[in-house]
Amino acid sequence: DAGITQSPRHKVTETGTPVTLRCHQTENHRYMYWYRQDPGHGLRLIHYSYGVKDTDKGEVSDGYSVSRSKTEDFLLTLESATSSQTSVYFCAISVGGVNTEAFFGQGTRLTVV
Amino acid sequence: TQLLEQSPQFLSIQEGENLTVYCNSSSVFSSLQWYRQEPGEGPVLLVTVVTGGEVKKLKRLTFQFGDARKDSSLHITAAQPGDTGLYLCAGRSSGGSYIPTFGRGTSLIVHP
């Protein structure tokens, strides 16, 4: 199994509070991604990183920010959580380039009340 | 607009039946992956197909990439309850970014 760890695995937070989700990899892969998965929408890309301090937006980036200060860690922050951000969040990694095979963490279930 | 369309969206069958799920696009893909996701877990890579017309087998699962590299299929022979899960296709379109695009998945339930 690819060495990807997401934390926390479950979180309940209140509307308006900031939340940070962490993704840690031991594979030294260049690319890291944050997706959210919701019924009827599948996996939607929030942000991705192609190297330390190199990040870019995905299709649903509003309300989210990311940081990657080390190769192994990719943080996703919800600046002010809203109920619409209740979802399951997945981190994924890939070698990058023409090889888009991705390896996923186990997910974080976030509930915003 | 979904770049990768998967069908059917849901499939409920009895153990021992055969099934095929489809992944279609109007774009040409340089490679395409299939994943299986079980409840409460992240997707797990099953296979990658690269060459038009390519067929790969993984035990009772047969994956095919269309000749034009615009579509793919997954055929399961003699389905078992352990095959239950969400099957996702994903890939990179030719000339597209190096970010995988995912279909919305086919949810399969195999009843004992």
JSON list of C-alpha atoms in Angstrom, two decimals:
[
{"chain": "A", "resi": 1, "resn": "ASP", "atom": "CA", "xyz": [0.00, 0.00, 0.00]},
{"chain": "A", "resi": 2, "resn": "ALA", "atom": "CA", "xyz": [1.14, 3.51, -0.82]},
{"chain": "A", "resi": 3, "resn": "GLY", "atom": "CA", "xyz": [2.26, 5.39, 2.27]},
{"chain": "A", "resi": 4, "resn": "ILE", "atom": "CA", "xyz": [-0.40, 8.05, 2.56]},
{"chain": "A", "resi": 5, "resn": "THR", "atom": "CA", "xyz": [-1.86, 9.11, 5.87]},
{"chain": "A", "resi": 6, "resn": "GLN", "atom": "CA", "xyz": [-4.72, 11.54, 6.33]},
{"chain": "A", "resi": 7, "resn": "SER", "atom": "CA", "xyz": [-5.57, 13.16, 9.61]},
{"chain": "A", "resi": 8, "resn": "PRO", "atom": "CA", "xyz": [-7.97, 13.44, 11.23]},
{"chain": "A", "resi": 9, "resn": "ARG", "atom": "CA", "xyz": [-10.16, 10.62, 9.89]},
{"chain": "A", "resi": 10, "resn": "HIS", "atom": "CA", "xyz": [-13.32, 12.19, 11.24]},
{"chain": "A", "resi": 11, "resn": "LYS", "atom": "CA", "xyz": [-14.11, 15.72, 12.35]},
{"chain": "A", "resi": 12, "resn": "VAL", "atom": "CA", "xyz": [-17.19, 17.65, 13.38]},
{"chain": "A", "resi": 13, "resn": "THR", "atom": "CA", "xyz": [-16.85, 21.41, 13.43]},
{"chain": "A", "resi": 14, "resn": "GLU", "atom": "CA", "xyz": [-19.06, 24.43, 13.71]},
{"chain": "A", "resi": 15, "resn": "THR", "atom": "CA", "xyz": [-19.92, 26.83, 10.93]},
{"chain": "A", "resi": 16, "resn": "GLY", "atom": "CA", "xyz": [-17.47, 29.68, 10.70]},
{"chain": "A", "resi": 17, "resn": "THR", "atom": "CA", "xyz": [-14.52, 27.93, 12.31]},
{"chain": "A", "resi": 18, "resn": "PRO", "atom": "CA", "xyz": [-11.25, 27.27, 10.47]},
{"chain": "A", "resi": 19, "resn": "VAL", "atom": "CA", "xyz": [-10.33, 23.64, 9.81]},
{"chain": "A", "resi": 20, "resn": "THR", "atom": "CA", "xyz": [-7.07, 22.12, 8.61]},
{"chain": "A", "resi": 21, "resn": "LEU", "atom": "CA", "xyz": [-6.76, 18.64, 7.16]},
{"chain": "A", "resi": 22, "resn": "ARG", "atom": "CA", "xyz": [-3.38, 17.02, 6.81]},
{"chain": "A", "resi": 23, "resn": "CYS", "atom": "CA", "xyz": [-2.00, 14.62, 4.23]},
{"chain": "A", "resi": 24, "resn": "HIS", "atom": "CA", "xyz": [1.36, 12.95, 4.77]},
{"chain": "A", "resi": 25, "resn": "GLN", "atom": "CA", "xyz": [3.15, 10.73, 2.24]},
{"chain": "A", "resi": 26, "resn": "THR", "atom": "CA", "xyz": [6.25, 8.59, 2.52]},
{"chain": "A", "resi": 27, "resn": "GLU", "atom": "CA", "xyz": [6.58, 7.90, -1.25]},
{"chain": "A", "resi": 28, "resn": "ASN", "atom": "CA", "xyz": [8.37, 11.11, -2.24]},
{"chain": "A", "resi": 29, "resn": "HIS", "atom": "CA", "xyz": [5.86, 11.59, -5.09]},
{"chain": "A", "resi": 30, "resn": "ARG", "atom": "CA", "xyz": [5.90, 14.97, -6.75]},
{"chain": "A", "resi": 31, "resn": "TYR", "atom": "CA", "xyz": [2.16, 15.48, -7.18]},
{"chain": "A", "resi": 32, "resn": "MET", "atom": "CA", "xyz": [-0.34, 15.70, -4.35]},
{"chain": "A", "resi": 33, "resn": "TYR", "atom": "CA", "xyz": [-4.07, 16.35, -4.67]},
{"chain": "A", "resi": 34, "resn": "TRP", "atom": "CA", "xyz": [-7.06, 17.16, -2.52]},
{"chain": "A", "resi": 35, "resn": "TYR", "atom": "CA", "xyz": [-10.45, 15.91, -3.69]},
{"chain": "A", "resi": 36, "resn": "ARG", "atom": "CA", "xyz": [-13.88, 16.03, -2.17]},
{"chain": "A", "resi": 37, "resn": "GLN", "atom": "CA", "xyz": [-16.40, 13.28, -2.80]},
{"chain": "A", "resi": 38, "resn": "ASP", "atom": "CA", "xyz": [-20.12, 13.91, -2.64]},
{"chain": "A", "resi": 39, "resn": "PRO", "atom": "CA", "xyz": [-23.08, 11.80, -3.78]},
{"chain": "A", "resi": 40, "resn": "GLY", "atom": "CA", "xyz": [-23.99, 12.58, -7.37]},
{"chain": "A", "resi": 41, "resn": "HIS", "atom": "CA", "xyz": [-20.79, 14.55, -7.99]},
{"chain": "A", "resi": 42, "resn": "GLY", "atom": "CA", "xyz": [-18.05, 11.97, -7.77]},
{"chain": "A", "resi": 43, "resn": "LEU", "atom": "CA", "xyz": [-14.51, 13.08, -7.01]},
{"chain": "A", "resi": 44, "resn": "ARG", "atom": "CA", "xyz": [-13.93, 16.77, -7.54]},
{"chain": "A", "resi": 45, "resn": "LEU", "atom": "CA", "xyz": [-10.49, 18.33, -7.45]},
{"chain": "A", "resi": 46, "resn": "ILE", "atom": "CA", "xyz": [-10.05, 21.13, -4.91]},
{"chain": "A", "resi": 47, "resn": "HIS", "atom": "CA", "xyz": [-6.36, 21.98, -5.18]},
{"chain": "A", "resi": 48, "resn": "TYR", "atom": "CA", "xyz": [-3.21, 20.22, -6.22]},
{"chain": "A", "resi": 49, "resn": "SER", "atom": "CA", "xyz": [0.53, 20.60, -5.79]},
{"chain": "A", "resi": 50, "resn": "TYR", "atom": "CA", "xyz": [3.32, 19.80, -8.22]},
{"chain": "A", "resi": 51, "resn": "GLY", "atom": "CA", "xyz": [6.16, 20.51, -5.82]},
{"chain": "A", "resi": 52, "resn": "VAL", "atom": "CA", "xyz": [7.15, 22.26, -2.63]},
{"chain": "A", "resi": 53, "resn": "LYS", "atom": "CA", "xyz": [5.41, 25.65, -2.53]},
{"chain": "A", "resi": 54, "resn": "ASP", "atom": "CA", "xyz": [3.93, 24.96, -6.01]},
{"chain": "A", "resi": 55, "resn": "THR", "atom": "CA", "xyz": [0.16, 24.69, -5.88]},
{"chain": "A", "resi": 56, "resn": "ASP", "atom": "CA", "xyz": [-2.76, 25.40, -8.15]},
{"chain": "A", "resi": 57, "resn": "LYS", "atom": "CA", "xyz": [-6.55, 25.50, -8.03]},
{"chain": "A", "resi": 58, "resn": "GLY", "atom": "CA", "xyz": [-8.89, 22.74, -9.06]},
{"chain": "A", "resi": 59, "resn": "GLU", "atom": "CA", "xyz": [-12.52, 22.95, -10.11]},
{"chain": "A", "resi": 60, "resn": "VAL", "atom": "CA", "xyz": [-13.99, 23.58, -6.61]},
{"chain": "A", "resi": 61, "resn": "SER", "atom": "CA", "xyz": [-11.35, 25.70, -4.88]},
{"chain": "A", "resi": 62, "resn": "ASP", "atom": "CA", "xyz": [-13.53, 28.50, -3.46]},
{"chain": "A", "resi": 63, "resn": "GLY", "atom": "CA", "xyz": [-13.36, 28.56, 0.34]},
{"chain": "A", "resi": 64, "resn": "TYR", "atom": "CA", "xyz": [-10.24, 26.37, 0.47]},
{"chain": "A", "resi": 65, "resn": "SER", "atom": "CA", "xyz": [-6.53, 27.06, 0.64]},
{"chain": "A", "resi": 66, "resn": "VAL", "atom": "CA", "xyz": [-3.54, 24.73, 0.64]},
{"chain": "A", "resi": 67, "resn": "SER", "atom": "CA", "xyz": [0.09, 24.73, 1.59]},
{"chain": "A", "resi": 68, "resn": "ARG", "atom": "CA", "xyz": [3.01, 22.46, 0.88]},
{"chain": "A", "resi": 69, "resn": "SER", "atom": "CA", "xyz": [6.17, 23.41, 2.76]},
{"chain": "A", "resi": 70, "resn": "LYS", "atom": "CA", "xyz": [7.68, 19.93, 2.56]},
{"chain": "A", "resi": 71, "resn": "THR", "atom": "CA", "xyz": [7.51, 17.22, -0.10]},
{"chain": "A", "resi": 72, "resn": "GLU", "atom": "CA", "xyz": [5.74, 14.87, 2.28]},
{"chain": "A", "resi": 73, "resn": "ASP", "atom": "CA", "xyz": [3.02, 17.14, 3.66]},
{"chain": "A", "resi": 74, "resn": "PHE", "atom": "CA", "xyz": [0.05, 18.80, 1.95]},
{"chain": "A", "resi": 75, "resn": "LEU", "atom": "CA", "xyz": [-2.38, 20.75, 4.09]},
{"chain": "A", "resi": 76, "resn": "LEU", "atom": "CA", "xyz": [-5.93, 21.71, 3.18]},
{"chain": "A", "resi": 77, "resn": "THR", "atom": "CA", "xyz": [-7.50, 24.60, 5.10]},
{"chain": "A", "resi": 78, "resn": "LEU", "atom": "CA", "xyz": [-11.12, 25.63, 5.18]},
{"chain": "A", "resi": 79, "resn": "GLU", "atom": "CA", "xyz": [-10.82, 29.27, 6.14]},
{"chain": "A", "resi": 80, "resn": "SER", "atom": "CA", "xyz": [-14.35, 29.54, 7.56]},
{"chain": "A", "resi": 81, "resn": "ALA", "atom": "CA", "xyz": [-16.24, 26.27, 7.35]},
{"chain": "A", "resi": 82, "resn": "THR", "atom": "CA", "xyz": [-19.74, 26.21, 5.87]},
{"chain": "A", "resi": 83, "resn": "SER", "atom": "CA", "xyz": [-22.34, 23.45, 5.80]},
{"chain": "A", "resi": 84, "resn": "SER", "atom": "CA", "xyz": [-21.76, 23.06, 2.05]},
{"chain": "A", "resi": 85, "resn": "GLN", "atom": "CA", "xyz": [-18.27, 21.88, 2.87]},
{"chain": "A", "resi": 86, "resn": "THR", "atom": "CA", "xyz": [-19.59, 18.82, 4.70]},
{"chain": "A", "resi": 87, "resn": "SER", "atom": "CA", "xyz": [-18.04, 16.05, 2.65]},
{"chain": "A", "resi": 88, "resn": "VAL", "atom": "CA", "xyz": [-15.50, 13.28, 2.51]},
{"chain": "A", "resi": 89, "resn": "TYR", "atom": "CA", "xyz": [-12.07, 14.61, 1.63]},
{"chain": "A", "resi": 90, "resn": "PHE", "atom": "CA", "xyz": [-9.42, 12.49, -0.06]},
{"chain": "A", "resi": 91, "resn": "CYS", "atom": "CA", "xyz": [-5.77, 13.15, -0.51]},
{"chain": "A", "resi": 92, "resn": "ALA", "atom": "CA", "xyz": [-4.01, 11.47, -3.41]},
{"chain": "A", "resi": 93, "resn": "ILE", "atom": "CA", "xyz": [-0.47, 11.32, -4.73]},
{"chain": "A", "resi": 94, "resn": "SER", "atom": "CA", "xyz": [1.07, 10.51, -8.09]},
{"chain": "A", "resi": 95, "resn": "VAL", "atom": "CA", "xyz": [4.45, 10.40, -9.72]},
{"chain": "A", "resi": 96, "resn": "GLY", "atom": "CA", "xyz": [3.23, 13.02, -12.18]},
{"chain": "A", "resi": 97, "resn": "GLY", "atom": "CA", "xyz": [4.04, 13.64, -15.77]},
{"chain": "A", "resi": 98, "resn": "VAL", "atom": "CA", "xyz": [2.33, 11.37, -18.30]},
{"chain": "A", "resi": 99, "resn": "ASN", "atom": "CA", "xyz": [1.68, 8.81, -15.56]},
{"chain": "A", "resi": 100, "resn": "THR", "atom": "CA", "xyz": [-1.52, 9.91, -13.86]},
{"chain": "A", "resi": 101, "resn": "GLU", "atom": "CA", "xyz": [-1.93, 6.80, -11.69]},
{"chain": "A", "resi": 102, "resn": "ALA", "atom": "CA", "xyz": [-3.05, 8.09, -8.31]},
{"chain": "A", "resi": 103, "resn": "PHE", "atom": "CA", "xyz": [-2.83, 6.56, -4.86]},
{"chain": "A", "resi": 104, "resn": "PHE", "atom": "CA", "xyz": [-5.34, 7.64, -2.28]},
{"chain": "A", "resi": 105, "resn": "GLY", "atom": "CA", "xyz": [-5.49, 8.08, 1.45]},
{"chain": "A", "resi": 106, "resn": "GLN", "atom": "CA", "xyz": [-8.35, 6.66, 3.47]},
{"chain": "A", "resi": 107, "resn": "GLY", "atom": "CA", "xyz": [-10.26, 9.91, 3.58]},
{"chain": "A", "resi": 108, "resn": "THR", "atom": "CA", "xyz": [-11.45, 12.42, 6.16]},
{"chain": "A", "resi": 109, "resn": "ARG", "atom": "CA", "xyz": [-15.14, 12.69, 6.88]},
{"chain": "A", "resi": 110, "resn": "LEU", "atom": "CA", "xyz": [-15.88, 16.31, 7.76]},
{"chain": "A", "resi": 111, "resn": "THR", "atom": "CA", "xyz": [-19.20, 17.44, 9.13]},
{"chain": "A", "resi": 112, "resn": "VAL", "atom": "CA", "xyz": [-19.92, 21.15, 9.50]},
{"chain": "A", "resi": 113, "resn": "VAL", "atom": "CA", "xyz": [-22.84, 21.86, 11.84]},
{"chain": "B", "resi": 1, "resn": "THR", "atom": "CA", "xyz": [-19.58, 18.92, -18.67]},
{"chain": "B", "resi": 2, "resn": "GLN", "atom": "CA", "xyz": [-18.22, 15.58, -17.46]},
{"chain": "B", "resi": 3, "resn": "LEU", "atom": "CA", "xyz": [-15.17, 14.58, -19.50]},
{"chain": "B", "resi": 4, "resn": "LEU", "atom": "CA", "xyz": [-15.63, 10.91, -18.61]},
{"chain": "B", "resi": 5, "resn": "GLU", "atom": "CA", "xyz": [-19.13, 9.44, -18.58]},
{"chain": "B", "resi": 6, "resn": "GLN", "atom": "CA", "xyz": [-19.67, 6.17, -16.76]},
{"chain": "B", "resi": 7, "resn": "SER", "atom": "CA", "xyz": [-22.61, 3.83, -17.17]},
{"chain": "B", "resi": 8, "resn": "PRO", "atom": "CA", "xyz": [-24.60, 2.44, -15.65]},
{"chain": "B", "resi": 9, "resn": "GLN", "atom": "CA", "xyz": [-24.61, 4.63, -12.55]},
{"chain": "B", "resi": 10, "resn": "PHE", "atom": "CA", "xyz": [-25.96, 1.82, -10.37]},
{"chain": "B", "resi": 11, "resn": "LEU", "atom": "CA", "xyz": [-25.93, -1.95, -10.79]},
{"chain": "B", "resi": 12, "resn": "SER", "atom": "CA", "xyz": [-27.45, -4.54, -8.46]},
{"chain": "B", "resi": 13, "resn": "ILE", "atom": "CA", "xyz": [-26.93, -8.19, -9.38]},
{"chain": "B", "resi": 14, "resn": "GLN", "atom": "CA", "xyz": [-26.86, -11.67, -7.92]},
{"chain": "B", "resi": 15, "resn": "GLU", "atom": "CA", "xyz": [-23.70, -13.61, -7.19]},
{"chain": "B", "resi": 16, "resn": "GLY", "atom": "CA", "xyz": [-22.51, -15.52, -10.24]},
{"chain": "B", "resi": 17, "resn": "GLU", "atom": "CA", "xyz": [-23.82, -13.08, -12.85]},
{"chain": "B", "resi": 18, "resn": "ASN", "atom": "CA", "xyz": [-21.63, -11.35, -15.40]},
{"chain": "B", "resi": 19, "resn": "LEU", "atom": "CA", "xyz": [-21.60, -7.58, -15.88]},
{"chain": "B", "resi": 20, "resn": "THR", "atom": "CA", "xyz": [-19.99, -4.85, -17.92]},
{"chain": "B", "resi": 21, "resn": "VAL", "atom": "CA", "xyz": [-19.51, -1.20, -16.99]},
{"chain": "B", "resi": 22, "resn": "TYR", "atom": "CA", "xyz": [-18.53, 1.49, -19.42]},
{"chain": "B", "resi": 23, "resn": "CYS", "atom": "CA", "xyz": [-16.42, 4.63, -19.45]},
{"chain": "B", "resi": 24, "resn": "ASN", "atom": "CA", "xyz": [-16.89, 6.93, -22.43]},
{"chain": "B", "resi": 25, "resn": "SER", "atom": "CA", "xyz": [-15.51, 10.24, -23.59]},
{"chain": "B", "resi": 26, "resn": "SER", "atom": "CA", "xyz": [-15.49, 12.44, -26.65]},
{"chain": "B", "resi": 27, "resn": "SER", "atom": "CA", "xyz": [-11.80, 13.09, -26.01]},
{"chain": "B", "resi": 28, "resn": "VAL", "atom": "CA", "xyz": [-8.81, 10.89, -26.74]},
{"chain": "B", "resi": 29, "resn": "PHE", "atom": "CA", "xyz": [-7.00, 9.70, -23.63]},
{"chain": "B", "resi": 30, "resn": "SER", "atom": "CA", "xyz": [-3.29, 8.98, -23.44]},
{"chain": "B", "resi": 31, "resn": "SER", "atom": "CA", "xyz": [-3.94, 6.58, -20.56]},
{"chain": "B", "resi": 32, "resn": "LEU", "atom": "CA", "xyz": [-6.89, 5.45, -18.54]},
{"chain": "B", "resi": 33, "resn": "GLN", "atom": "CA", "xyz": [-7.12, 3.94, -15.08]},
{"chain": "B", "resi": 34, "resn": "TRP", "atom": "CA", "xyz": [-9.78, 1.92, -13.29]},
{"chain": "B", "resi": 35, "resn": "TYR", "atom": "CA", "xyz": [-10.20, 2.12, -9.53]},
{"chain": "B", "resi": 36, "resn": "ARG", "atom": "CA", "xyz": [-12.40, 0.32, -7.02]},
{"chain": "B", "resi": 37, "resn": "GLN", "atom": "CA", "xyz": [-13.59, 2.06, -3.88]},
{"chain": "B", "resi": 38, "resn": "GLU", "atom": "CA", "xyz": [-15.11, 0.21, -0.96]},
{"chain": "B", "resi": 39, "resn": "PRO", "atom": "CA", "xyz": [-17.31, 1.97, 1.61]},
{"chain": "B", "resi": 40, "resn": "GLY", "atom": "CA", "xyz": [-15.29, 4.10, 4.02]},
{"chain": "B", "resi": 41, "resn": "GLU", "atom": "CA", "xyz": [-12.09, 3.72, 2.05]},
{"chain": "B", "resi": 42, "resn": "GLY", "atom": "CA", "xyz": [-10.21, 5.59, -0.64]},
{"chain": "B", "resi": 43, "resn": "PRO", "atom": "CA", "xyz": [-10.15, 4.43, -4.26]},
{"chain": "B", "resi": 44, "resn": "VAL", "atom": "CA", "xyz": [-7.62, 1.70, -5.05]},
{"chain": "B", "resi": 45, "resn": "LEU", "atom": "CA", "xyz": [-5.96, 1.46, -8.44]},
{"chain": "B", "resi": 46, "resn": "LEU", "atom": "CA", "xyz": [-6.84, -1.71, -10.35]},
{"chain": "B", "resi": 47, "resn": "VAL", "atom": "CA", "xyz": [-5.27, -1.23, -13.76]},
{"chain": "B", "resi": 48, "resn": "THR", "atom": "CA", "xyz": [-3.92, 1.23, -16.31]},
{"chain": "B", "resi": 49, "resn": "VAL", "atom": "CA", "xyz": [-4.50, 0.87, -20.04]},
{"chain": "B", "resi": 50, "resn": "VAL", "atom": "CA", "xyz": [-2.44, 2.83, -22.50]},
{"chain": "B", "resi": 51, "resn": "THR", "atom": "CA", "xyz": [-2.63, 1.34, -25.99]},
{"chain": "B", "resi": 52, "resn": "GLY", "atom": "CA", "xyz": [-5.74, 1.46, -28.18]},
{"chain": "B", "resi": 53, "resn": "GLY", "atom": "CA", "xyz": [-7.38, -1.99, -28.24]},
{"chain": "B", "resi": 54, "resn": "GLU", "atom": "CA", "xyz": [-5.44, -3.12, -25.19]},
{"chain": "B", "resi": 55, "resn": "VAL", "atom": "CA", "xyz": [-6.99, -5.83, -23.02]},
{"chain": "B", "resi": 56, "resn": "LYS", "atom": "CA", "xyz": [-5.85, -6.54, -19.48]},
{"chain": "B", "resi": 57, "resn": "LYS", "atom": "CA", "xyz": [-7.09, -9.21, -17.12]},
{"chain": "B", "resi": 58, "resn": "LEU", "atom": "CA", "xyz": [-7.06, -9.22, -13.36]},
{"chain": "B", "resi": 59, "resn": "LYS", "atom": "CA", "xyz": [-8.50, -12.55, -12.18]},
{"chain": "B", "resi": 60, "resn": "ARG", "atom": "CA", "xyz": [-12.22, -12.32, -13.08]},
{"chain": "B", "resi": 61, "resn": "LEU", "atom": "CA", "xyz": [-11.96, -8.69, -14.23]},
{"chain": "B", "resi": 62, "resn": "THR", "atom": "CA", "xyz": [-11.27, -7.86, -17.87]},
{"chain": "B", "resi": 63, "resn": "PHE", "atom": "CA", "xyz": [-10.42, -4.30, -18.89]},
{"chain": "B", "resi": 64, "resn": "GLN", "atom": "CA", "xyz": [-10.46, -3.07, -22.47]},
{"chain": "B", "resi": 65, "resn": "PHE", "atom": "CA", "xyz": [-9.33, 0.23, -23.97]},
{"chain": "B", "resi": 66, "resn": "GLY", "atom": "CA", "xyz": [-11.14, 1.26, -27.13]},
{"chain": "B", "resi": 67, "resn": "ASP", "atom": "CA", "xyz": [-9.25, 1.32, -30.41]},
{"chain": "B", "resi": 68, "resn": "ALA", "atom": "CA", "xyz": [-9.62, 5.11, -30.61]},
{"chain": "B", "resi": 69, "resn": "ARG", "atom": "CA", "xyz": [-8.68, 5.52, -26.92]},
{"chain": "B", "resi": 70, "resn": "LYS", "atom": "CA", "xyz": [-11.94, 7.34, -26.21]},
{"chain": "B", "resi": 71, "resn": "ASP", "atom": "CA", "xyz": [-13.67, 4.61, -24.24]},
{"chain": "B", "resi": 72, "resn": "SER", "atom": "CA", "xyz": [-13.04, 1.69, -21.94]},
{"chain": "B", "resi": 73, "resn": "SER", "atom": "CA", "xyz": [-14.97, -1.16, -20.43]},
{"chain": "B", "resi": 74, "resn": "LEU", "atom": "CA", "xyz": [-14.70, -3.35, -17.36]},
{"chain": "B", "resi": 75, "resn": "HIS", "atom": "CA", "xyz": [-16.21, -6.82, -17.52]},
{"chain": "B", "resi": 76, "resn": "ILE", "atom": "CA", "xyz": [-16.62, -8.95, -14.41]},
{"chain": "B", "resi": 77, "resn": "THR", "atom": "CA", "xyz": [-17.21, -12.66, -14.81]},
{"chain": "B", "resi": 78, "resn": "ALA", "atom": "CA", "xyz": [-19.12, -14.59, -12.15]},
{"chain": "B", "resi": 79, "resn": "ALA", "atom": "CA", "xyz": [-19.43, -11.64, -9.79]},
{"chain": "B", "resi": 80, "resn": "GLN", "atom": "CA", "xyz": [-18.95, -12.24, -6.08]},
{"chain": "B", "resi": 81, "resn": "PRO", "atom": "CA", "xyz": [-20.10, -10.20, -3.07]},
{"chain": "B", "resi": 82, "resn": "GLY", "atom": "CA", "xyz": [-16.48, -9.11, -2.60]},
{"chain": "B", "resi": 83, "resn": "ASP", "atom": "CA", "xyz": [-16.74, -7.26, -5.92]},
{"chain": "B", "resi": 84, "resn": "THR", "atom": "CA", "xyz": [-19.21, -4.83, -4.34]},
{"chain": "B", "resi": 85, "resn": "GLY", "atom": "CA", "xyz": [-17.99, -1.26, -4.52]},
{"chain": "B", "resi": 86, "resn": "LEU", "atom": "CA", "xyz": [-17.76, 1.90, -6.56]},
{"chain": "B", "resi": 87, "resn": "TYR", "atom": "CA", "xyz": [-15.84, 1.52, -9.82]},
{"chain": "B", "resi": 88, "resn": "LEU", "atom": "CA", "xyz": [-14.21, 4.68, -11.11]},
{"chain": "B", "resi": 89, "resn": "CYS", "atom": "CA", "xyz": [-12.46, 5.37, -14.36]},
{"chain": "B", "resi": 90, "resn": "ALA", "atom": "CA", "xyz": [-9.94, 8.18, -14.67]},
{"chain": "B", "resi": 91, "resn": "GLY", "atom": "CA", "xyz": [-7.36, 9.39, -17.07]},
{"chain": "B", "resi": 92, "resn": "ARG", "atom": "CA", "xyz": [-5.44, 12.12, -18.76]},
{"chain": "B", "resi": 93, "resn": "SER", "atom": "CA", "xyz": [-6.71, 13.40, -22.08]},
{"chain": "B", "resi": 94, "resn": "SER", "atom": "CA", "xyz": [-4.14, 13.70, -24.84]},
{"chain": "B", "resi": 95, "resn": "GLY", "atom": "CA", "xyz": [-2.65, 17.15, -24.72]},
{"chain": "B", "resi": 96, "resn": "GLY", "atom": "CA", "xyz": [-4.37, 17.82, -21.42]},
{"chain": "B", "resi": 97, "resn": "SER", "atom": "CA", "xyz": [-2.87, 18.67, -18.08]},
{"chain": "B", "resi": 98, "resn": "TYR", "atom": "CA", "xyz": [-1.14, 16.06, -15.97]},
{"chain": "B", "resi": 99, "resn": "ILE", "atom": "CA", "xyz": [-4.07, 15.99, -13.60]},
{"chain": "B", "resi": 100, "resn": "PRO", "atom": "CA", "xyz": [-6.26, 12.89, -13.67]},
{"chain": "B", "resi": 101, "resn": "THR", "atom": "CA", "xyz": [-9.92, 13.42, -14.51]},
{"chain": "B", "resi": 102, "resn": "PHE", "atom": "CA", "xyz": [-12.42, 11.09, -12.84]},
{"chain": "B", "resi": 103, "resn": "GLY", "atom": "CA", "xyz": [-15.78, 9.79, -13.96]},
{"chain": "B", "resi": 104, "resn": "ARG", "atom": "CA", "xyz": [-18.60, 9.76, -11.41]},
{"chain": "B", "resi": 105, "resn": "GLY", "atom": "CA", "xyz": [-18.42, 6.00, -11.00]},
{"chain": "B", "resi": 106, "resn": "THR", "atom": "CA", "xyz": [-20.59, 2.90, -11.20]},
{"chain": "B", "resi": 107, "resn": "SER", "atom": "CA", "xyz": [-21.90, 1.64, -7.87]},
{"chain": "B", "resi": 108, "resn": "LEU", "atom": "CA", "xyz": [-22.04, -2.17, -7.92]},
{"chain": "B", "resi": 109, "resn": "ILE", "atom": "CA", "xyz": [-23.82, -4.35, -5.37]},
{"chain": "B", "resi": 110, "resn": "VAL", "atom": "CA", "xyz": [-23.46, -8.10, -5.64]},
{"chain": "B", "resi": 111, "resn": "HIS", "atom": "CA", "xyz": [-26.01, -10.01, -3.56]},
{"chain": "B", "resi": 112, "resn": "PRO", "atom": "CA", "xyz": [-25.13, -13.44, -2.14]}
]
